Tab-separated table of C-alpha atoms in Angstrom:
chain	number	residue	atom	x	y	z
A	17	UNK	CA	27.080	57.080	-89.370
A	18	UNK	CA	26.394	56.445	-85.721
A	19	UNK	CA	28.513	58.221	-83.139
A	20	UNK	CA	31.548	56.107	-82.382
A	21	UNK	CA	31.950	54.742	-78.868
A	22	UNK	CA	35.130	53.489	-77.290
A	23	UNK	CA	35.917	49.905	-78.207
A	24	UNK	CA	38.688	47.463	-77.428
A	25	UNK	CA	42.112	48.350	-78.765
A	26	UNK	CA	42.947	44.652	-78.694
A	27	UNK	CA	40.002	43.927	-80.990
A	28	UNK	CA	41.029	46.792	-83.267
A	29	UNK	CA	44.603	45.493	-83.650
A	30	UNK	CA	43.306	41.962	-84.231
A	31	UNK	CA	41.150	43.335	-87.047
A	32	UNK	CA	44.125	45.182	-88.526
A	33	UNK	CA	46.149	41.953	-88.407
A	34	UNK	CA	43.491	40.231	-90.468
A	35	UNK	CA	43.493	43.168	-92.883
A	36	UNK	CA	47.267	42.865	-93.303
A	37	UNK	CA	46.849	39.245	-94.395
A	38	UNK	CA	45.364	40.519	-97.662
A	39	UNK	CA	48.910	41.355	-98.758
A	40	UNK	CA	49.959	37.688	-98.903
A	41	UNK	CA	46.525	36.406	-99.916
A	42	UNK	CA	46.596	38.566	-103.062
A	43	UNK	CA	50.298	38.133	-103.853
A	44	UNK	CA	50.663	37.832	-107.617
A	45	UNK	CA	54.144	37.798	-109.179
A	46	UNK	CA	55.105	40.500	-106.643
A	47	UNK	CA	58.195	38.642	-105.383
A	48	UNK	CA	61.376	37.934	-107.300
A	49	UNK	CA	61.739	34.288	-108.276
A	50	UNK	CA	65.009	32.403	-108.307
A	51	UNK	CA	65.679	33.204	-104.644
A	52	UNK	CA	65.723	30.782	-101.731
A	53	UNK	CA	63.120	30.413	-99.002
A	54	UNK	CA	65.549	31.633	-96.321
A	55	UNK	CA	66.356	34.648	-98.478
A	56	UNK	CA	62.649	35.521	-98.606
A	57	UNK	CA	62.338	35.089	-94.835
A	58	UNK	CA	65.137	37.602	-94.290
A	59	UNK	CA	63.389	40.019	-96.650
A	60	UNK	CA	60.152	39.383	-94.761
A	61	UNK	CA	61.758	40.171	-91.388
A	62	UNK	CA	63.287	43.351	-92.806
A	63	UNK	CA	60.034	44.509	-94.354
A	64	UNK	CA	57.877	43.851	-91.297
A	65	UNK	CA	60.421	45.530	-89.011
A	66	UNK	CA	60.128	48.676	-91.112
A	67	UNK	CA	56.350	48.240	-91.119
A	68	UNK	CA	56.351	48.204	-87.303
A	69	UNK	CA	58.463	51.361	-87.208
A	70	UNK	CA	55.689	53.076	-89.146
A	71	UNK	CA	53.446	52.465	-86.126
A	72	UNK	CA	55.642	54.333	-83.643
A	73	UNK	CA	54.502	57.967	-84.153
A	74	UNK	CA	50.811	57.010	-83.845
A	75	UNK	CA	51.652	54.811	-80.850
A	76	UNK	CA	53.321	57.743	-79.067
A	77	UNK	CA	50.310	59.953	-79.864
A	78	UNK	CA	47.998	57.289	-78.479
A	79	UNK	CA	50.029	56.673	-75.321
A	80	UNK	CA	50.110	60.413	-74.577
A	81	UNK	CA	46.313	60.447	-74.801
A	82	UNK	CA	46.298	62.917	-77.665
A	83	UNK	CA	43.710	60.889	-79.573
A	84	UNK	CA	44.712	60.242	-83.162
A	85	UNK	CA	46.077	62.253	-86.066
A	86	UNK	CA	42.695	63.227	-87.513
A	87	UNK	CA	41.282	64.323	-84.154
A	88	UNK	CA	44.374	66.507	-83.591
A	89	UNK	CA	44.070	67.989	-87.084
A	90	UNK	CA	40.396	68.799	-86.453
A	91	UNK	CA	41.475	71.245	-83.724
A	92	UNK	CA	43.998	73.105	-85.887
A	93	UNK	CA	43.467	76.088	-88.180
A	94	UNK	CA	41.211	75.672	-91.197
A	95	UNK	CA	43.961	75.736	-93.867
A	96	UNK	CA	45.987	73.153	-91.979
A	97	UNK	CA	42.940	71.017	-91.248
A	98	UNK	CA	41.870	71.032	-94.882
A	99	UNK	CA	45.370	70.200	-96.124
A	100	UNK	CA	45.822	67.281	-93.706
A	101	UNK	CA	42.307	66.005	-94.404
A	102	UNK	CA	42.972	66.077	-98.153
A	103	UNK	CA	46.170	64.044	-97.730
A	104	UNK	CA	44.493	61.361	-95.609
A	105	UNK	CA	41.419	61.276	-97.835
A	106	UNK	CA	43.640	60.715	-100.878
A	107	UNK	CA	45.560	58.009	-99.032
A	108	UNK	CA	42.365	56.161	-98.147
A	109	UNK	CA	41.272	56.241	-101.782
A	110	UNK	CA	44.640	54.930	-102.949
A	111	UNK	CA	44.876	52.175	-100.319
A	112	UNK	CA	41.318	51.014	-100.992
A	113	UNK	CA	42.058	50.687	-104.715
A	114	UNK	CA	45.373	48.964	-103.974
A	115	UNK	CA	43.475	45.998	-102.549
A	116	UNK	CA	40.164	46.249	-104.379
A	117	UNK	CA	41.738	46.006	-107.844
A	118	UNK	CA	43.755	42.780	-107.361
A	119	UNK	CA	40.901	41.230	-105.384
A	120	UNK	CA	38.340	41.688	-108.157
A	121	UNK	CA	40.924	40.598	-110.730
A	122	UNK	CA	41.673	37.418	-108.771
A	123	UNK	CA	37.973	36.733	-108.159
A	124	UNK	CA	37.158	36.894	-111.862
A	125	UNK	CA	40.228	35.006	-113.098
A	126	UNK	CA	40.235	32.231	-110.528
A	127	UNK	CA	36.659	31.805	-109.338
A	128	UNK	CA	33.970	33.249	-111.626
A	129	UNK	CA	35.555	33.768	-115.018
A	130	UNK	CA	32.352	35.061	-116.634
A	131	UNK	CA	31.888	37.885	-114.113
A	132	UNK	CA	32.994	41.481	-114.615
A	133	UNK	CA	35.462	42.903	-112.045
A	134	UNK	CA	33.356	46.079	-111.978
A	135	UNK	CA	30.270	44.123	-110.944
A	136	UNK	CA	32.164	42.425	-108.103
A	137	UNK	CA	33.520	45.812	-106.989
A	138	UNK	CA	30.026	47.297	-107.008
A	139	UNK	CA	28.614	44.519	-104.819
A	140	UNK	CA	31.515	44.668	-102.368
A	141	UNK	CA	31.431	48.463	-102.129
A	142	UNK	CA	27.705	48.352	-101.403
A	143	UNK	CA	28.388	46.088	-98.416
A	144	UNK	CA	31.252	48.341	-97.307
A	145	UNK	CA	28.993	51.410	-97.341
A	146	UNK	CA	26.623	49.761	-94.895
A	147	UNK	CA	29.492	48.617	-92.654
A	148	UNK	CA	31.089	52.075	-92.647
A	149	UNK	CA	27.730	53.613	-91.756
A	150	UNK	CA	27.554	51.324	-88.730
A	151	UNK	CA	31.053	52.400	-87.708
A	152	UNK	CA	34.465	51.036	-86.821
A	153	UNK	CA	33.179	49.476	-83.598
A	154	UNK	CA	30.793	47.199	-85.486
A	155	UNK	CA	33.428	46.398	-88.109
A	156	UNK	CA	35.881	45.239	-85.451
A	157	UNK	CA	33.169	43.084	-83.898
A	158	UNK	CA	32.848	41.397	-87.255
A	159	UNK	CA	36.606	40.882	-87.061
A	160	UNK	CA	35.997	38.292	-84.341
A	161	UNK	CA	34.095	36.164	-86.861
A	162	UNK	CA	36.783	36.707	-89.464
A	163	UNK	CA	39.456	35.616	-86.986
A	164	UNK	CA	37.664	32.277	-86.563
A	165	UNK	CA	37.362	31.959	-90.351
A	166	UNK	CA	41.060	32.749	-90.756
A	167	UNK	CA	42.043	30.071	-88.235
A	168	UNK	CA	39.882	27.472	-89.989
A	169	UNK	CA	41.221	28.449	-93.416
A	170	UNK	CA	44.825	28.246	-92.207
A	171	UNK	CA	44.273	24.831	-90.640
A	172	UNK	CA	42.719	23.487	-93.829
A	173	UNK	CA	45.224	25.116	-96.200
A	174	UNK	CA	48.390	24.267	-94.282
A	175	UNK	CA	47.180	20.962	-92.852
A	176	UNK	CA	46.014	19.841	-96.269
A	177	UNK	CA	49.435	20.633	-97.729
A	178	UNK	CA	51.478	18.642	-95.200
A	179	UNK	CA	51.308	15.450	-97.265
A	180	UNK	CA	52.700	17.346	-100.258
A	181	UNK	CA	55.780	18.678	-98.478
A	182	UNK	CA	59.089	17.740	-100.089
A	183	UNK	CA	61.799	18.574	-97.551
A	184	UNK	CA	64.260	15.833	-98.449
A	185	UNK	CA	67.249	17.511	-100.003
A	186	UNK	CA	65.647	20.957	-99.627
A	187	UNK	CA	68.016	23.916	-99.832
A	188	UNK	CA	67.702	26.305	-96.887
A	189	UNK	CA	70.679	28.406	-97.900
A	190	UNK	CA	70.608	32.105	-98.674
A	191	UNK	CA	70.522	32.653	-102.429
A	192	UNK	CA	69.545	35.861	-104.170
A	193	UNK	CA	70.813	39.196	-105.397
A	194	UNK	CA	70.830	42.496	-103.539
A	195	UNK	CA	68.266	43.955	-105.936
A	196	UNK	CA	65.955	40.986	-105.344
A	197	UNK	CA	66.307	41.456	-101.587
A	198	UNK	CA	65.335	45.117	-101.715
A	199	UNK	CA	62.484	44.380	-104.106
A	200	UNK	CA	61.027	41.629	-101.886
A	201	UNK	CA	61.602	43.615	-98.696
A	202	UNK	CA	59.768	46.550	-100.261
A	203	UNK	CA	56.790	44.294	-100.900
A	204	UNK	CA	56.827	43.047	-97.297
A	205	UNK	CA	56.740	46.636	-96.052
A	206	UNK	CA	53.256	47.107	-97.561
A	207	UNK	CA	51.412	45.862	-94.428
A	208	UNK	CA	52.371	49.308	-93.078
A	209	UNK	CA	49.010	50.487	-94.459
A	210	UNK	CA	47.434	49.226	-91.242
A	211	UNK	CA	49.562	51.735	-89.309
A	212	UNK	CA	47.815	54.530	-91.232
A	213	UNK	CA	44.377	53.118	-90.349
A	214	UNK	CA	45.592	52.945	-86.747
A	215	UNK	CA	46.768	56.563	-86.914
A	216	UNK	CA	43.353	57.651	-88.198
A	217	UNK	CA	40.994	55.639	-85.972
A	218	UNK	CA	42.903	54.705	-82.789
A	219	UNK	CA	41.307	57.624	-80.940
A	220	UNK	CA	38.129	55.531	-80.748
A	221	UNK	CA	39.859	52.749	-78.835
A	222	UNK	CA	40.477	52.159	-75.157
A	223	UNK	CA	42.955	50.165	-73.051
A	224	UNK	CA	45.783	50.430	-75.535
A	225	UNK	CA	48.958	48.432	-74.797
A	226	UNK	CA	52.271	48.651	-76.642
A	227	UNK	CA	52.404	44.883	-77.016
A	228	UNK	CA	49.270	44.895	-79.170
A	229	UNK	CA	50.852	46.260	-82.390
A	230	UNK	CA	53.932	44.122	-81.725
A	231	UNK	CA	51.755	41.006	-81.574
A	232	UNK	CA	49.862	42.162	-84.669
A	233	UNK	CA	53.064	42.446	-86.721
A	234	UNK	CA	54.398	39.154	-85.307
A	235	UNK	CA	51.235	37.269	-86.276
A	236	UNK	CA	51.341	38.856	-89.720
A	237	UNK	CA	54.917	37.658	-90.127
A	238	UNK	CA	54.008	34.140	-89.008
A	239	UNK	CA	51.168	33.965	-91.532
A	240	UNK	CA	53.397	35.250	-94.343
A	241	UNK	CA	56.212	32.823	-93.449
A	242	UNK	CA	53.880	29.819	-93.420
A	243	UNK	CA	52.429	30.738	-96.803
A	244	UNK	CA	55.919	31.142	-98.267
A	245	UNK	CA	57.041	27.857	-96.711
A	246	UNK	CA	54.186	25.785	-98.115
A	247	UNK	CA	54.277	27.452	-101.522
A	248	UNK	CA	58.016	26.714	-101.750
A	249	UNK	CA	58.085	23.153	-100.434
A	250	UNK	CA	54.561	21.835	-101.075
A	251	UNK	CA	53.682	23.370	-104.448
A	252	UNK	CA	57.064	24.482	-105.734
A	253	UNK	CA	57.696	25.672	-109.255
A	254	UNK	CA	54.108	24.983	-110.318
A	255	UNK	CA	52.838	27.808	-108.078
A	256	UNK	CA	55.482	30.221	-109.340
A	257	UNK	CA	54.142	29.794	-112.869
A	258	UNK	CA	50.566	30.554	-111.808
A	259	UNK	CA	48.805	33.804	-110.916
A	260	UNK	CA	47.889	34.372	-107.266
A	261	UNK	CA	50.105	31.747	-105.666
A	262	UNK	CA	48.211	31.570	-102.354
A	263	UNK	CA	45.063	30.647	-104.271
A	264	UNK	CA	47.037	27.856	-105.946
A	265	UNK	CA	48.152	26.645	-102.510
A	266	UNK	CA	44.539	26.528	-101.315
A	267	UNK	CA	43.520	24.575	-104.415
A	268	UNK	CA	46.144	21.839	-104.046
A	269	UNK	CA	45.489	21.322	-100.308
A	270	UNK	CA	43.713	18.010	-99.735
A	271	UNK	CA	42.616	15.579	-97.038
A	272	UNK	CA	42.345	12.171	-98.646
A	273	UNK	CA	39.578	12.312	-101.224
A	274	UNK	CA	38.644	15.852	-100.187
A	275	UNK	CA	40.672	18.216	-102.363
A	276	UNK	CA	40.800	22.000	-102.585
A	277	UNK	CA	39.851	24.591	-99.973
A	278	UNK	CA	39.744	27.511	-102.402
A	279	UNK	CA	36.228	28.414	-101.267
A	280	UNK	CA	37.595	29.097	-97.766
A	281	UNK	CA	40.466	31.079	-99.245
A	282	UNK	CA	38.024	33.098	-101.328
A	283	UNK	CA	35.807	33.783	-98.311
A	284	UNK	CA	38.795	34.916	-96.237
A	285	UNK	CA	40.097	37.150	-99.036
A	286	UNK	CA	36.670	38.689	-99.541
A	287	UNK	CA	36.121	39.419	-95.863
A	288	UNK	CA	39.641	40.795	-95.445
A	289	UNK	CA	39.297	43.242	-98.348
A	290	UNK	CA	35.786	44.083	-97.151
A	291	UNK	CA	37.141	45.143	-93.752
A	292	UNK	CA	40.009	47.127	-95.288
A	293	UNK	CA	37.696	49.160	-97.519
A	294	UNK	CA	35.105	49.594	-94.747
A	295	UNK	CA	37.682	50.928	-92.277
A	296	UNK	CA	39.129	53.219	-94.930
A	297	UNK	CA	35.636	54.597	-95.604
A	298	UNK	CA	35.358	55.301	-91.862
A	299	UNK	CA	38.687	57.132	-92.020
A	300	UNK	CA	37.540	59.109	-95.075
A	301	UNK	CA	34.421	60.188	-93.210
A	302	UNK	CA	36.535	61.240	-90.255
A	303	UNK	CA	39.016	63.055	-92.522
A	304	UNK	CA	36.282	65.366	-93.818
A	305	UNK	CA	35.121	65.877	-90.210
A	306	UNK	CA	31.523	64.938	-90.908
A	307	UNK	CA	29.150	62.923	-88.743
A	308	UNK	CA	28.378	60.906	-91.854
A	309	UNK	CA	25.360	59.475	-93.562
A	310	UNK	CA	24.629	56.765	-96.067
A	311	UNK	CA	24.599	59.390	-98.837
A	312	UNK	CA	27.996	60.785	-97.852
A	313	UNK	CA	29.629	57.374	-97.539
A	314	UNK	CA	27.969	56.294	-100.795
A	315	UNK	CA	29.577	59.301	-102.486
A	316	UNK	CA	32.971	58.090	-101.220
A	317	UNK	CA	32.226	54.604	-102.543
A	318	UNK	CA	31.184	56.083	-105.894
A	319	UNK	CA	34.629	57.705	-106.164
A	320	UNK	CA	36.240	54.330	-105.493
A	321	UNK	CA	34.017	52.620	-108.038
A	322	UNK	CA	34.781	55.244	-110.690
A	323	UNK	CA	38.548	54.868	-110.233
A	324	UNK	CA	38.219	51.075	-110.149
A	325	UNK	CA	36.307	51.064	-113.428
A	326	UNK	CA	38.873	53.351	-115.058
A	327	UNK	CA	41.734	51.141	-113.836
A	328	UNK	CA	40.089	47.958	-115.136
A	329	UNK	CA	40.063	49.388	-118.663
A	330	UNK	CA	43.350	51.313	-118.476
A	331	UNK	CA	46.519	49.402	-117.690
A	332	UNK	CA	48.515	52.506	-116.739
A	333	UNK	CA	45.948	53.492	-114.112
A	334	UNK	CA	45.849	49.911	-112.823
A	335	UNK	CA	49.629	49.783	-112.458
A	336	UNK	CA	49.677	53.155	-110.690
A	337	UNK	CA	47.140	52.065	-108.085
A	338	UNK	CA	48.813	48.700	-107.427
A	339	UNK	CA	52.408	49.893	-107.050
A	340	UNK	CA	53.972	48.822	-103.701
A	341	UNK	CA	56.533	51.633	-103.848
A	342	UNK	CA	53.817	54.285	-104.138
A	343	UNK	CA	51.821	52.729	-101.300
A	344	UNK	CA	54.873	52.656	-99.036
A	345	UNK	CA	55.829	56.236	-99.901
A	346	UNK	CA	52.290	57.432	-99.259
A	347	UNK	CA	52.238	55.454	-96.000
A	348	UNK	CA	55.503	57.080	-94.938
A	349	UNK	CA	53.895	60.513	-95.251
A	350	UNK	CA	50.654	59.607	-93.458
A	351	UNK	CA	51.952	57.192	-90.820
A	352	UNK	CA	55.318	58.748	-89.980
A	353	UNK	CA	55.883	62.313	-91.190
A	354	UNK	CA	52.565	63.984	-90.334
A	355	UNK	CA	52.108	62.208	-86.952
A	356	UNK	CA	55.735	63.035	-86.053
A	357	UNK	CA	55.092	66.703	-86.787
A	358	UNK	CA	52.091	66.667	-84.474
A	359	UNK	CA	54.162	64.988	-81.781
A	360	UNK	CA	56.748	67.753	-82.076
A	361	UNK	CA	54.056	70.441	-81.950
A	362	UNK	CA	52.579	68.812	-78.858
A	363	UNK	CA	55.955	68.768	-77.076
A	364	UNK	CA	56.576	72.412	-77.939
A	365	UNK	CA	53.153	73.424	-76.609
A	366	UNK	CA	53.744	71.571	-73.330
A	367	UNK	CA	57.185	73.174	-73.033
């Protein structure tokens, strides 16, 4: 991997925003049904508020010019460095599988039904190895292209669904149980994984502003709310009975005789997961404190491919690696607890 140079923090947060969109793009029976749209919006606001709080320790580290969590750990004693590196390496593996598994499942069920999920994973991981070798700077540059693709996809998907909206007599009340609220809010916390990527790689960035993560979370919330709105009022119960509801929304969008923008949805989903896995490979390389090479990064990708293959053929493994509660708990450790400890150590040393 080439030596990283400072790149725009604004571009980095924009890339992380696009990564967070994978959560709603790959949503598949993850939300409780039988609840109202307004109820889901309240759960969304709760979840994303918690997700933003996960950013705070890494933000304080960044604003105090301490670098990032992994660069701080690299200067500690060997036992501590190895322990912290192992935790973040394991997190990167888990988070990569969390998105890679549903993506390949969706791709094969909804787009190419005759293709093996393992084959799709192999192709995508090969591309991610090359991107991770080039480095986070190059990946975030690619994020500029993905941002344009995301805007076009949103315009086509939401604009093409306007004629299908059924708002007459719509119920905007708050209906749902407490357990459903906590379950849906837990799912909407999962974008917190981008705070861990930020904690690992933000030391490479320059010109950081506090408003950048705030805008990132706000844009994520807007995207999620629009998807929920159009699924509820443009597609309705039909989408709730189908797998991968956002894909269904993209399929029913139409402009006159032109129907279906699922190819744009698929492209956006692919590029989003590609950037997630590529950035996580960069973090894995940094966690082991190596300059990196294609062979090293390929070894990381081989680990991901091995776990992916096992999960495809073992339902228990699949469920373990796609559990929102486990992702959030793991994110709490890596985005909040460990960075907070380093903040406390830094204050004590200054004192």
